[in-house]
GROMACS .gro file of C-alpha atoms in nm:
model
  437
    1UNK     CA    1  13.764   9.660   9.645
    2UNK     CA    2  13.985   9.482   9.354
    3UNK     CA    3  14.327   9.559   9.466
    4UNK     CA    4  14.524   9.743   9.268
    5UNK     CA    5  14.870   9.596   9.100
    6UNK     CA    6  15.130   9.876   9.146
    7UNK     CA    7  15.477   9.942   8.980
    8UNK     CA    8  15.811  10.047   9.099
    9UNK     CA    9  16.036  10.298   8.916
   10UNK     CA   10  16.358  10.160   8.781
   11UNK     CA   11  16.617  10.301   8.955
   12UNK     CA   12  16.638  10.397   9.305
   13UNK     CA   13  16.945  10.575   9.556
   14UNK     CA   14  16.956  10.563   9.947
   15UNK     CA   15  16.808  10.829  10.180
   16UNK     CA   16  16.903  10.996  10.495
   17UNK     CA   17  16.525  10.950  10.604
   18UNK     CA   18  16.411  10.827  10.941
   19UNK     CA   19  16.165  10.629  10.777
   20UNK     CA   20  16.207  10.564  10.427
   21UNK     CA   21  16.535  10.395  10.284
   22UNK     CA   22  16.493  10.509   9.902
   23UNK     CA   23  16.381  10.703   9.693
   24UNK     CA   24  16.389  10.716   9.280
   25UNK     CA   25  16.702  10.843   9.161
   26UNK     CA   26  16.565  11.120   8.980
   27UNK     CA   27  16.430  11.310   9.258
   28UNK     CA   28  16.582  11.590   9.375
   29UNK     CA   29  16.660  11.550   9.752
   30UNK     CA   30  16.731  11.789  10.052
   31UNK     CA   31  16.570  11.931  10.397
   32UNK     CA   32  16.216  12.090  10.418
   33UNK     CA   33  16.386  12.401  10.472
   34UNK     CA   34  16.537  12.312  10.089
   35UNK     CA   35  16.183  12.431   9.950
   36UNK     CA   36  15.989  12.599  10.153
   37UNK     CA   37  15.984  12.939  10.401
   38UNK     CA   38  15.828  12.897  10.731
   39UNK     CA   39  15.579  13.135  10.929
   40UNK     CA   40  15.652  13.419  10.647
   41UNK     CA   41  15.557  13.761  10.697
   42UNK     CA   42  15.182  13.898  10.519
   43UNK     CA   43  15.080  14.309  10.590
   44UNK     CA   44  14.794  14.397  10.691
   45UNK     CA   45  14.598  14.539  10.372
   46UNK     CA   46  14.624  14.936  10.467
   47UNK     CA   47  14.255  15.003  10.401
   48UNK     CA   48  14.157  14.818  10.663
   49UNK     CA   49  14.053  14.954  10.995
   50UNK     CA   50  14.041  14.766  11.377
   51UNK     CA   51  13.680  14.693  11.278
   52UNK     CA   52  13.680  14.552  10.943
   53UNK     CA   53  13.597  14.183  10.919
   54UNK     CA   54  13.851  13.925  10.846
   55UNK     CA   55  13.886  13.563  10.782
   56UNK     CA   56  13.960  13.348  11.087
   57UNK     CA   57  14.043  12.973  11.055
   58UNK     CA   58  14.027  12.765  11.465
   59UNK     CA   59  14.157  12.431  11.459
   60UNK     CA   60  13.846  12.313  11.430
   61UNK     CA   61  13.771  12.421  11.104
   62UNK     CA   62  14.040  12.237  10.919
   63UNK     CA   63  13.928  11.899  10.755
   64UNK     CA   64  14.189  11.708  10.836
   65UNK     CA   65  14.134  11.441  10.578
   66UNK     CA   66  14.051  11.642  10.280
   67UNK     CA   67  14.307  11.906  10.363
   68UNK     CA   68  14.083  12.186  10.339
   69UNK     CA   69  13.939  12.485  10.510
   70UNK     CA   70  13.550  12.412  10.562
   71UNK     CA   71  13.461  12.772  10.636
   72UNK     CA   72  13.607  13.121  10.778
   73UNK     CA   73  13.465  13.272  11.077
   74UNK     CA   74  13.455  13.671  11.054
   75UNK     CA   75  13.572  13.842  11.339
   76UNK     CA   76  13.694  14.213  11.380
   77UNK     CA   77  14.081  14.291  11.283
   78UNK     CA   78  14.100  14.467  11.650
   79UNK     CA   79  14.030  14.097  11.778
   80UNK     CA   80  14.324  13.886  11.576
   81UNK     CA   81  14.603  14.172  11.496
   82UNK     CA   82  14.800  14.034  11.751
   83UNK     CA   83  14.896  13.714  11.876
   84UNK     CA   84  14.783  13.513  11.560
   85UNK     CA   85  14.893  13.337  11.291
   86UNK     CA   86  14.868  13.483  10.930
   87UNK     CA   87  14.891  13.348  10.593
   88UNK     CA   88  14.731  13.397  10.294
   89UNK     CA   89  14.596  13.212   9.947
   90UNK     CA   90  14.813  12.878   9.887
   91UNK     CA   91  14.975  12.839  10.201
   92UNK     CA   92  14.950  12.501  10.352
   93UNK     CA   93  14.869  12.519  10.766
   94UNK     CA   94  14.990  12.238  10.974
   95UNK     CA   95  14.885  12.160  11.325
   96UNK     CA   96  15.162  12.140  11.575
   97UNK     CA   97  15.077  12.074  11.873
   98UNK     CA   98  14.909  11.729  12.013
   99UNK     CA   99  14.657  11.570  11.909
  100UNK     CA  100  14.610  11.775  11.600
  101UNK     CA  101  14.945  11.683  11.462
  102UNK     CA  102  14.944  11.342  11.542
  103UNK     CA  103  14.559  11.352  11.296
  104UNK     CA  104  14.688  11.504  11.023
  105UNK     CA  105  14.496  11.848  11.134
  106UNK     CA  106  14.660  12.011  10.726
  107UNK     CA  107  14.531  12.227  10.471
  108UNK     CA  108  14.557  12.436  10.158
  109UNK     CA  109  14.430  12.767  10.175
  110UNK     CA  110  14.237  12.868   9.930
  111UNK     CA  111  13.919  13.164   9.837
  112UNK     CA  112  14.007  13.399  10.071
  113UNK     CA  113  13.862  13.764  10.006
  114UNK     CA  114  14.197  13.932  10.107
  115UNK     CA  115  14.410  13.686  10.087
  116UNK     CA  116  14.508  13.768  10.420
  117UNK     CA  117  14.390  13.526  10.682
  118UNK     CA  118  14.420  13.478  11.080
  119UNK     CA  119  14.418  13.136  11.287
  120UNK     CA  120  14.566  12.976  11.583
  121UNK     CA  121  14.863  13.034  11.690
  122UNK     CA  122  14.866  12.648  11.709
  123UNK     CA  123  14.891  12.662  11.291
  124UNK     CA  124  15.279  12.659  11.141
  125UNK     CA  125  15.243  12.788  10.809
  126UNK     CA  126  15.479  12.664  10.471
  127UNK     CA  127  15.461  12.798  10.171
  128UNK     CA  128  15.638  12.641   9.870
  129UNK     CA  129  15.899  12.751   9.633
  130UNK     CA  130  15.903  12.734   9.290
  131UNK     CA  131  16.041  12.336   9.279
  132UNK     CA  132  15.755  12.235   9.525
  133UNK     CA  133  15.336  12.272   9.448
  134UNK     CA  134  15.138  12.301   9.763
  135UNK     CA  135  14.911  12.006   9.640
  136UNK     CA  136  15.265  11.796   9.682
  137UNK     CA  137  15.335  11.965  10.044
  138UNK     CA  138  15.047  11.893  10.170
  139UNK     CA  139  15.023  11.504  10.086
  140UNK     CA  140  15.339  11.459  10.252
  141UNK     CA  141  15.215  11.651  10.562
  142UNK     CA  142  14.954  11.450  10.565
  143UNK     CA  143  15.139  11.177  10.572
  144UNK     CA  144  15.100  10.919  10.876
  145UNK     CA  145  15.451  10.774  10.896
  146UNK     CA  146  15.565  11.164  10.864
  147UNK     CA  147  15.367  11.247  11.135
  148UNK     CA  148  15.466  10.981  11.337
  149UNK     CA  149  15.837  10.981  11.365
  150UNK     CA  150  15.769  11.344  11.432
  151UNK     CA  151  15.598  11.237  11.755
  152UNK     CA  152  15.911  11.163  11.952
  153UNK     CA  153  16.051  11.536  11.901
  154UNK     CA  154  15.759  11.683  12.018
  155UNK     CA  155  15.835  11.935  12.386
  156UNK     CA  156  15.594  12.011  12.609
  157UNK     CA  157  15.362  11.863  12.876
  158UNK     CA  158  15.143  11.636  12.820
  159UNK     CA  159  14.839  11.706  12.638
  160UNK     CA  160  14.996  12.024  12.505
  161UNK     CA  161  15.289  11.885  12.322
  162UNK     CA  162  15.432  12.068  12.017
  163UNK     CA  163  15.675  12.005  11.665
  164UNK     CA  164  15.904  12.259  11.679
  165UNK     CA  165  15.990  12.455  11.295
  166UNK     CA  166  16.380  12.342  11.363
  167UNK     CA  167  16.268  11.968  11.340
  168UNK     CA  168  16.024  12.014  10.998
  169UNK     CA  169  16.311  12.241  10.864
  170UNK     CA  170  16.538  11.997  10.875
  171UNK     CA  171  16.320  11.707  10.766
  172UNK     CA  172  16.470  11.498  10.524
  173UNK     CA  173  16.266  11.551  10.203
  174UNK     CA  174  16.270  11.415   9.856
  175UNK     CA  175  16.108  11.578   9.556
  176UNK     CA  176  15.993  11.474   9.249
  177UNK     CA  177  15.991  11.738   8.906
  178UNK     CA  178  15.739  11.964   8.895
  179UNK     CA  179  15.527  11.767   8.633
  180UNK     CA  180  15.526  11.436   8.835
  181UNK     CA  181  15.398  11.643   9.126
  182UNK     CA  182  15.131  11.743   8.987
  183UNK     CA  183  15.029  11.427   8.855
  184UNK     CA  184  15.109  11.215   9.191
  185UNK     CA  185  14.864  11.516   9.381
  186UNK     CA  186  14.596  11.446   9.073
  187UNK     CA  187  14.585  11.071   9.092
  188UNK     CA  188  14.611  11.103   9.502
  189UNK     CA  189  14.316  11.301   9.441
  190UNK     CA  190  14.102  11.075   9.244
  191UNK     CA  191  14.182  10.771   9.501
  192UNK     CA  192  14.140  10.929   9.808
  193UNK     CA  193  13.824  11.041   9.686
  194UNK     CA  194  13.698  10.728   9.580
  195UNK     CA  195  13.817  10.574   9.918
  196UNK     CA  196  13.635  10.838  10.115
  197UNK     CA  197  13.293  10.819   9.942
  198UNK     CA  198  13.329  10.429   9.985
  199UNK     CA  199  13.381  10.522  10.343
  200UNK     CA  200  13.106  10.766  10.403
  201UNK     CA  201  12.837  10.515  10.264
  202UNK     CA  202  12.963  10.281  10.502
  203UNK     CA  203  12.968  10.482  10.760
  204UNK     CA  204  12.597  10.566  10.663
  205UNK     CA  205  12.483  10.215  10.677
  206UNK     CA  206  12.681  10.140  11.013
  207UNK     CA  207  12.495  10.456  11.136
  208UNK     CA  208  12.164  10.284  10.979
  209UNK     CA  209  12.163   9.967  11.166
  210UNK     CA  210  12.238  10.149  11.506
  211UNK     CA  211  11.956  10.338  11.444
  212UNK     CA  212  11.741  10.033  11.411
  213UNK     CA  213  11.941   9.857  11.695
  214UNK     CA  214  11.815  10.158  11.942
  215UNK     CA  215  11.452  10.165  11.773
  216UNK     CA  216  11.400   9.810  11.806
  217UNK     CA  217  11.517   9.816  12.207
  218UNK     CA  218  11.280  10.084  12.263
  219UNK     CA  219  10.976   9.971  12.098
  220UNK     CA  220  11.003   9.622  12.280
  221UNK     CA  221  11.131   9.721  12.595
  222UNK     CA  222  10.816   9.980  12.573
  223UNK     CA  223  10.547   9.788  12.447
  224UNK     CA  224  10.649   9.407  12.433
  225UNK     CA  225  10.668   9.157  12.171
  226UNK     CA  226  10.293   9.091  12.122
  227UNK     CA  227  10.174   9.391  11.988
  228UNK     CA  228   9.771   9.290  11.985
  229UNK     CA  229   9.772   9.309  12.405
  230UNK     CA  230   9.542   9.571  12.528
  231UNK     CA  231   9.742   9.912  12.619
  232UNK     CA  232   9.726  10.185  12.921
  233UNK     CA  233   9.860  10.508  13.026
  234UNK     CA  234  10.159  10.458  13.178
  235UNK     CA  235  10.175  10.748  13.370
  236UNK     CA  236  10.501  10.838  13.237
  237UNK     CA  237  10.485  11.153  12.950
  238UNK     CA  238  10.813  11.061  12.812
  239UNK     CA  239  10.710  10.646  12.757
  240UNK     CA  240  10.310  10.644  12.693
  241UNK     CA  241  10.126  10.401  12.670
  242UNK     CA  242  10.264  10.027  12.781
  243UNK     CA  243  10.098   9.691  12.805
  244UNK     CA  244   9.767   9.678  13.055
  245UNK     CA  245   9.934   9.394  13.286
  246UNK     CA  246  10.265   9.535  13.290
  247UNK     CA  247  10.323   9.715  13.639
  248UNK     CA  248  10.558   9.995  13.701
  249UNK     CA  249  10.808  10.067  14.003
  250UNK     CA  250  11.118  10.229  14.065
  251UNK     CA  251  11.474  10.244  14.068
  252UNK     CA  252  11.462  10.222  14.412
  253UNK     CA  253  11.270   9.953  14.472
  254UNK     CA  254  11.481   9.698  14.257
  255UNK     CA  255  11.821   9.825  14.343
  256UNK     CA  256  12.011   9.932  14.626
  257UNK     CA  257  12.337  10.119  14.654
  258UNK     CA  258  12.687   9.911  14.719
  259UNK     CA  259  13.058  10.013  14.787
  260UNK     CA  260  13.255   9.712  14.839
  261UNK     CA  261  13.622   9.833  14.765
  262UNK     CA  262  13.982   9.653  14.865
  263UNK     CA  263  13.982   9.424  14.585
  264UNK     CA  264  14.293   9.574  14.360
  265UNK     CA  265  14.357   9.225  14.234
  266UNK     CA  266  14.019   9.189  14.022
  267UNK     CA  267  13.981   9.203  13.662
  268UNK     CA  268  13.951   9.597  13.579
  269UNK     CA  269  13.613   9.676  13.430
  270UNK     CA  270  13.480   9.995  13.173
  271UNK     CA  271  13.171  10.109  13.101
  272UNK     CA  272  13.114  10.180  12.689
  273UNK     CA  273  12.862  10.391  12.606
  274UNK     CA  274  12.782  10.134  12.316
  275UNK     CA  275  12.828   9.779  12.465
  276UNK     CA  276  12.751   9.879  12.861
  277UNK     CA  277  13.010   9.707  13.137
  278UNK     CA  278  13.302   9.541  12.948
  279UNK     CA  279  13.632   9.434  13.032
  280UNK     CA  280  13.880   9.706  13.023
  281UNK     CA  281  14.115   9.494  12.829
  282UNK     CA  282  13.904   9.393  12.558
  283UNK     CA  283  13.913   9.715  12.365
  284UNK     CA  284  14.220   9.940  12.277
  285UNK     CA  285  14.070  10.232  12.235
  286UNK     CA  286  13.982  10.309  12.607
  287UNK     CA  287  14.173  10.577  12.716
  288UNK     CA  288  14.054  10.635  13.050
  289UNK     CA  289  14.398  10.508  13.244
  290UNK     CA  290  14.327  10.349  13.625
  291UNK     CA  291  14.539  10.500  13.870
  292UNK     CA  292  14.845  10.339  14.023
  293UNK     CA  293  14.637  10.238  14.371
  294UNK     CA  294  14.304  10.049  14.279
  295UNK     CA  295  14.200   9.940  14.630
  296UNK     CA  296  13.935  10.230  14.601
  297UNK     CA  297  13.783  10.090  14.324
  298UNK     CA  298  13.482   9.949  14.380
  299UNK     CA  299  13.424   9.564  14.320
  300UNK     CA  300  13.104   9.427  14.111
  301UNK     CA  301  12.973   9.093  14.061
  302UNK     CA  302  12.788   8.988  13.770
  303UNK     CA  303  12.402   9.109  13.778
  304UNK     CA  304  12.508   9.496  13.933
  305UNK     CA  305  12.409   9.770  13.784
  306UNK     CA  306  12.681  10.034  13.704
  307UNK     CA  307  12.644  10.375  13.613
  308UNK     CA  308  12.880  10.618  13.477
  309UNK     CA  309  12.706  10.923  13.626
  310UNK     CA  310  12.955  11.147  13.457
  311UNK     CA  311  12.830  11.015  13.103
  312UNK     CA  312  12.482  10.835  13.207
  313UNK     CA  313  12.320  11.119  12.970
  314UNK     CA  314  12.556  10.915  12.695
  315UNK     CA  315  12.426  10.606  12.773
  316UNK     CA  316  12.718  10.494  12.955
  317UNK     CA  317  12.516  10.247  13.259
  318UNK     CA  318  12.446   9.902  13.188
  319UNK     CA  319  12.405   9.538  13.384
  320UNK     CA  320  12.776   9.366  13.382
  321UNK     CA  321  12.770   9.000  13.317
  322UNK     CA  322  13.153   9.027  13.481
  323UNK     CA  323  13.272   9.007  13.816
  324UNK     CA  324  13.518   9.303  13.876
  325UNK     CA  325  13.624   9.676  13.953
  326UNK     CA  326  13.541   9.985  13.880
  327UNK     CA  327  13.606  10.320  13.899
  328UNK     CA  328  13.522  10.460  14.230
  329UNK     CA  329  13.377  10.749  14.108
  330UNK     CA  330  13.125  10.492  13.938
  331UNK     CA  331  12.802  10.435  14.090
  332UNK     CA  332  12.728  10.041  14.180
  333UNK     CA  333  12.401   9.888  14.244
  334UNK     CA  334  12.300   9.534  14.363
  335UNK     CA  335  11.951   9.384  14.171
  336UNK     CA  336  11.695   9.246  14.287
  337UNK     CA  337  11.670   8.899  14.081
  338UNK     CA  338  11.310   8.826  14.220
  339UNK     CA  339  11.119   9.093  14.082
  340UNK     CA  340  11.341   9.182  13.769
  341UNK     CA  341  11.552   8.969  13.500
  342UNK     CA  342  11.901   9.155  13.512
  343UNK     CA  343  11.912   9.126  13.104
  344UNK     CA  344  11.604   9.320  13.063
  345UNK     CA  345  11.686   9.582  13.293
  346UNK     CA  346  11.988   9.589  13.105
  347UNK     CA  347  11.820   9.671  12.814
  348UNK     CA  348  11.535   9.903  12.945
  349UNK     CA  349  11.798  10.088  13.109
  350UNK     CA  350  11.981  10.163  12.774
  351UNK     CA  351  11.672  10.240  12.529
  352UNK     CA  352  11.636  10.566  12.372
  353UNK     CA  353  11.365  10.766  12.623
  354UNK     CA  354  11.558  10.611  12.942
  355UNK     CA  355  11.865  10.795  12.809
  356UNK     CA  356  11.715  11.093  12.727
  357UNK     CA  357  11.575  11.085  13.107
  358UNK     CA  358  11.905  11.058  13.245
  359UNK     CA  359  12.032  11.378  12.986
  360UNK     CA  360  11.725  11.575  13.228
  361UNK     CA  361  11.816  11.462  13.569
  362UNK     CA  362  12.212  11.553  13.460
  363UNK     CA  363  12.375  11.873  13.533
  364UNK     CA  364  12.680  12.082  13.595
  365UNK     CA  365  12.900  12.375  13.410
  366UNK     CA  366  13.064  12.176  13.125
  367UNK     CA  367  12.844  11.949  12.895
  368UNK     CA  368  13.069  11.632  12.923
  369UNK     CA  369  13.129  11.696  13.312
  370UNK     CA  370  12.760  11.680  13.404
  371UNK     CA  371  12.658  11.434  13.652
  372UNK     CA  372  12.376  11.269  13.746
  373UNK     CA  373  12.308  11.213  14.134
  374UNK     CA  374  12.139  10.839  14.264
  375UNK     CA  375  11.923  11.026  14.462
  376UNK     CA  376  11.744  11.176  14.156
  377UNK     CA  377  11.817  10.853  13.918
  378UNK     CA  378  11.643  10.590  14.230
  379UNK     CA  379  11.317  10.763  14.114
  380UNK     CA  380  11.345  10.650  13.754
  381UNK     CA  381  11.078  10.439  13.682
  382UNK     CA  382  11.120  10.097  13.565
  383UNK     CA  383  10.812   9.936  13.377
  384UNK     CA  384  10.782   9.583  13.503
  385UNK     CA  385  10.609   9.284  13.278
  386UNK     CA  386  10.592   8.942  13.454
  387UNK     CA  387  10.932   8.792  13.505
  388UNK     CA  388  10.831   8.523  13.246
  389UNK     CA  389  10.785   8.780  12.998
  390UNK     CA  390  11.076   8.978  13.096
  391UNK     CA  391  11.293   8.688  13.005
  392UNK     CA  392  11.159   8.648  12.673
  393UNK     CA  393  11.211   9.000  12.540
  394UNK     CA  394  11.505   9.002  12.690
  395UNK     CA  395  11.615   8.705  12.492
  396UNK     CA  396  11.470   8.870  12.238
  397UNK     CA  397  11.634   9.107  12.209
  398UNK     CA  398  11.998   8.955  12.314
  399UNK     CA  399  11.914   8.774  11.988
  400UNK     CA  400  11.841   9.044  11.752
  401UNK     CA  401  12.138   9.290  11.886
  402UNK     CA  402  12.386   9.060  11.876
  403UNK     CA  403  12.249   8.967  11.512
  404UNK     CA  404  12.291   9.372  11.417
  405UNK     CA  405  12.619   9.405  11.619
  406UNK     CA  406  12.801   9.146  11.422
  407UNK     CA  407  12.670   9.377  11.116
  408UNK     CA  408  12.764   9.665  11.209
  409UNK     CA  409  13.132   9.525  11.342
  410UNK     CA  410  13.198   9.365  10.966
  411UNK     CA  411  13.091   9.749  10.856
  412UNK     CA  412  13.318   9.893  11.083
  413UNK     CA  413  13.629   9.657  10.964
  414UNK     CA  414  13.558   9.747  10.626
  415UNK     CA  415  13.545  10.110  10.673
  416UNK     CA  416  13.882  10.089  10.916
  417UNK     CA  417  14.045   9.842  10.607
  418UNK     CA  418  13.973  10.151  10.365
  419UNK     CA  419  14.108  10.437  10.603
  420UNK     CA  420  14.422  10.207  10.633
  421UNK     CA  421  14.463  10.123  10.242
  422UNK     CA  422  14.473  10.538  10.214
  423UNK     CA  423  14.704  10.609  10.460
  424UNK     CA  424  14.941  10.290  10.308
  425UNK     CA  425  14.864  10.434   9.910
  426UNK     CA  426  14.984  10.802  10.066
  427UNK     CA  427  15.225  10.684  10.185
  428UNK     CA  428  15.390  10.497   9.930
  429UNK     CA  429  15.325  10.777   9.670
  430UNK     CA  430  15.500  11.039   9.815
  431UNK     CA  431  15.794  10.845   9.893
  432UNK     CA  432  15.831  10.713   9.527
  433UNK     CA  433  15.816  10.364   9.727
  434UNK     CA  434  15.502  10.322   9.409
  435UNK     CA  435  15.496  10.430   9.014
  436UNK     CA  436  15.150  10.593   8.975
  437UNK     CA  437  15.274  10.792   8.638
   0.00000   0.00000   0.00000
């Protein structure tokens, strides 16, 4: 992307913002409150009954980063009447409570039949005077530095944490004429725009070479690397037909079950769904936190097997090439390194139809609580080339991954360097920090 000279306006006066120190002089400045009404009041149209169908807007249905609605449920009036937040054609809703708030959860309402409308009572709802377009309003909701010195006034415990409508009211807030709104929303408009479809074709391509990633793991770990080798059934329906000489065991019979615990002082391991046994410290976007007493965790040495049996349907097992702890509620196996090369169990563990195994042997009442048991995962089979062979497709395909990983991680810095330039350009617009007129 050619980066983009911008300009400064000419003159410029001090603010009473928390996290801006100027604006241009010729905006008008005040509190929130200043220019728009909070949570107003919207009747109920009168020919409506208890069972007439109205628009209904979750939290989940608000597109955070285009600021729109991306469809209404219907549900009866009896269901919403009460208890629910209401508001109507060119109100802007704001999440306020954690994590929505903290993501931006904002949007302008907009093609309602009615123009009536129910949603969460999680939704505070502005709507803007005469000095203030909603386009404007809901840019600088949007806003991440906004949204972020916002964070400290948030009440509640944690994981439901909420703004309160005192703080936003009394937001400092600085407003430009009605014209220049309308042209900073426009030209917001066209960039973030062009920044997202940038980002979505990335995203596609990132998506692309995983796919490929997880096809070429399966197809070798399946079938080998010499594809003109005779073939048999393998007696498995969900893997088919393997190499003739390639034998087949079982979980059981290459691993055994270990618990080795009292080692708080070891290097804390993860499992990733995508990368397998890491160190916890490597990535920032864990958010699993240990607890405060890890002499239950359980210790591993490079070549176990460790298994996430919460998330094993995920994908979340691998070999760990770290010595360590875990979670104790993880499962840890030892390996036998006679019969099987630890990196191609590794692999074969992780490929596509394996992982779909593990999604049938898992169960329980919530989707991303189920577990998988070891005593149905030790009868997993395992196909088994010769060692020799082992080694080479597992070199193989260390090789080739690593080759697509460092791919896909460039991808993924672009796409994170784009999603940063438009919070930055968002930013700086609304605060006047940046001439775009």
């Amino acid at each position: 992307m050619i980066q983009e000279v911008y300009r400064r306006y000419e003159d410029y006066k001090k603010t009473d913002s928390l996290w801006y120190d100027e604006t241009p002089n010729h905006w008008q400045t005040g509190r929130v409150k200043d220019f728009v009404v909070f949570n107003t009041t919207i009747k109920t149209p009168i020919n409506f009954d208890e069972n007439s169908l109205v628009e209904f807007v979750p939290m989940t249905n608000v597109d955070d980063e285009l600021g729109k609605i991306k469809e209404f449920n219907f549900v009866p009036l009896k269901e919403v009447s009460s208890g629910y937040t209401k508001f109507r054609n060119g109100d802007v809703i704001f999440a306020k409570i954690t994590p929505c708030m903290e993501n931006g959860n904002s949007a302008i309402v907009a093609g309602l039949k009615h123009n009536i409308c129910f949603g969460s009572t999680e939704f505070m709802v502005f709507r803007a005077s005469r000095k203030l377009t909603n386009k404007y309003l809901r840019y600088f909701l949007h806003n991440e530095l906004f949204r972020r010195n916002a964070e400290p006034f948030m009440k509640g415990t944690a994981g439901q944490k909420r703004i309160g409508s005192h703080y936003m009211a009394i937001h400092f807030f600085s407003l430009p004429p009605i014209p220049e709104q309308k042209s900073i929303a426009d030209y917001l408009d066209t960039k973030t725009t062009q920044i997202d479809k940038k980002v979505h074709l990335l995203t596609q391509k990132s998506a692309h070479y995983s796919k490929l990633k997880q096809s070429l793991i399966n197809e070798t770990v399946t079938r080998g690397l010499d594809k003109t080798v005779p073939m048999k059934d393998s007696g498995i329906e969900w893997i088919g037909d393997i190499p003739e000489h390639w034998g087949v065991s079982a979980i059981t019979n290459i691993t055994s079950t270990i618990s080795i615990k009292n080692h708080p002082k070891e290097e804390l391991l993860s499992v990733y769904r995508d990368y397998g046994v890491i160190i916890k410290s490597m990535r920032d976007d864990n958010h699993n936190k240990a607890g405060a007493n890890l002499s239950n965790y359980k210790l591993v040495e490079a070549g176990y097997l460790v298994i996430n049996k919460m998330k094993a349907w995920q994908g979340s097992l691998g070999v760990s090439e770290f010595r360590g702890i875990v979670s104790p509620a993880y499962i840890t196996c030892k390996t036998d390194k006679k019969i099987v090369e630890r990196s191609y169990l590794h692999h074969l563990l992780r490929c596509r139809n394996y992982i779909n195994e593990y999604n049938r042997l898992s169960y329980g009442v919530r989707v991303d609580q189920w577990d998988m048991r070891y005593d149905d995962f030790k009868y997993v089979p395992v196909l088994l080339p010769p060692k020799k062979e082992q080694k080479s497709i597992a070199d193989y395909l260390d090789d080739k991954t690593a080759k697509i990983d460092t791919i896909v991680k460039t991808i993924n810095t672009q796409i994170e360097h784009l999603k940063e330039l438009r919070k930055t350009l968002i930013n700086d617009v609304v605060t006047g920090q940046i001439k775009v007129i």
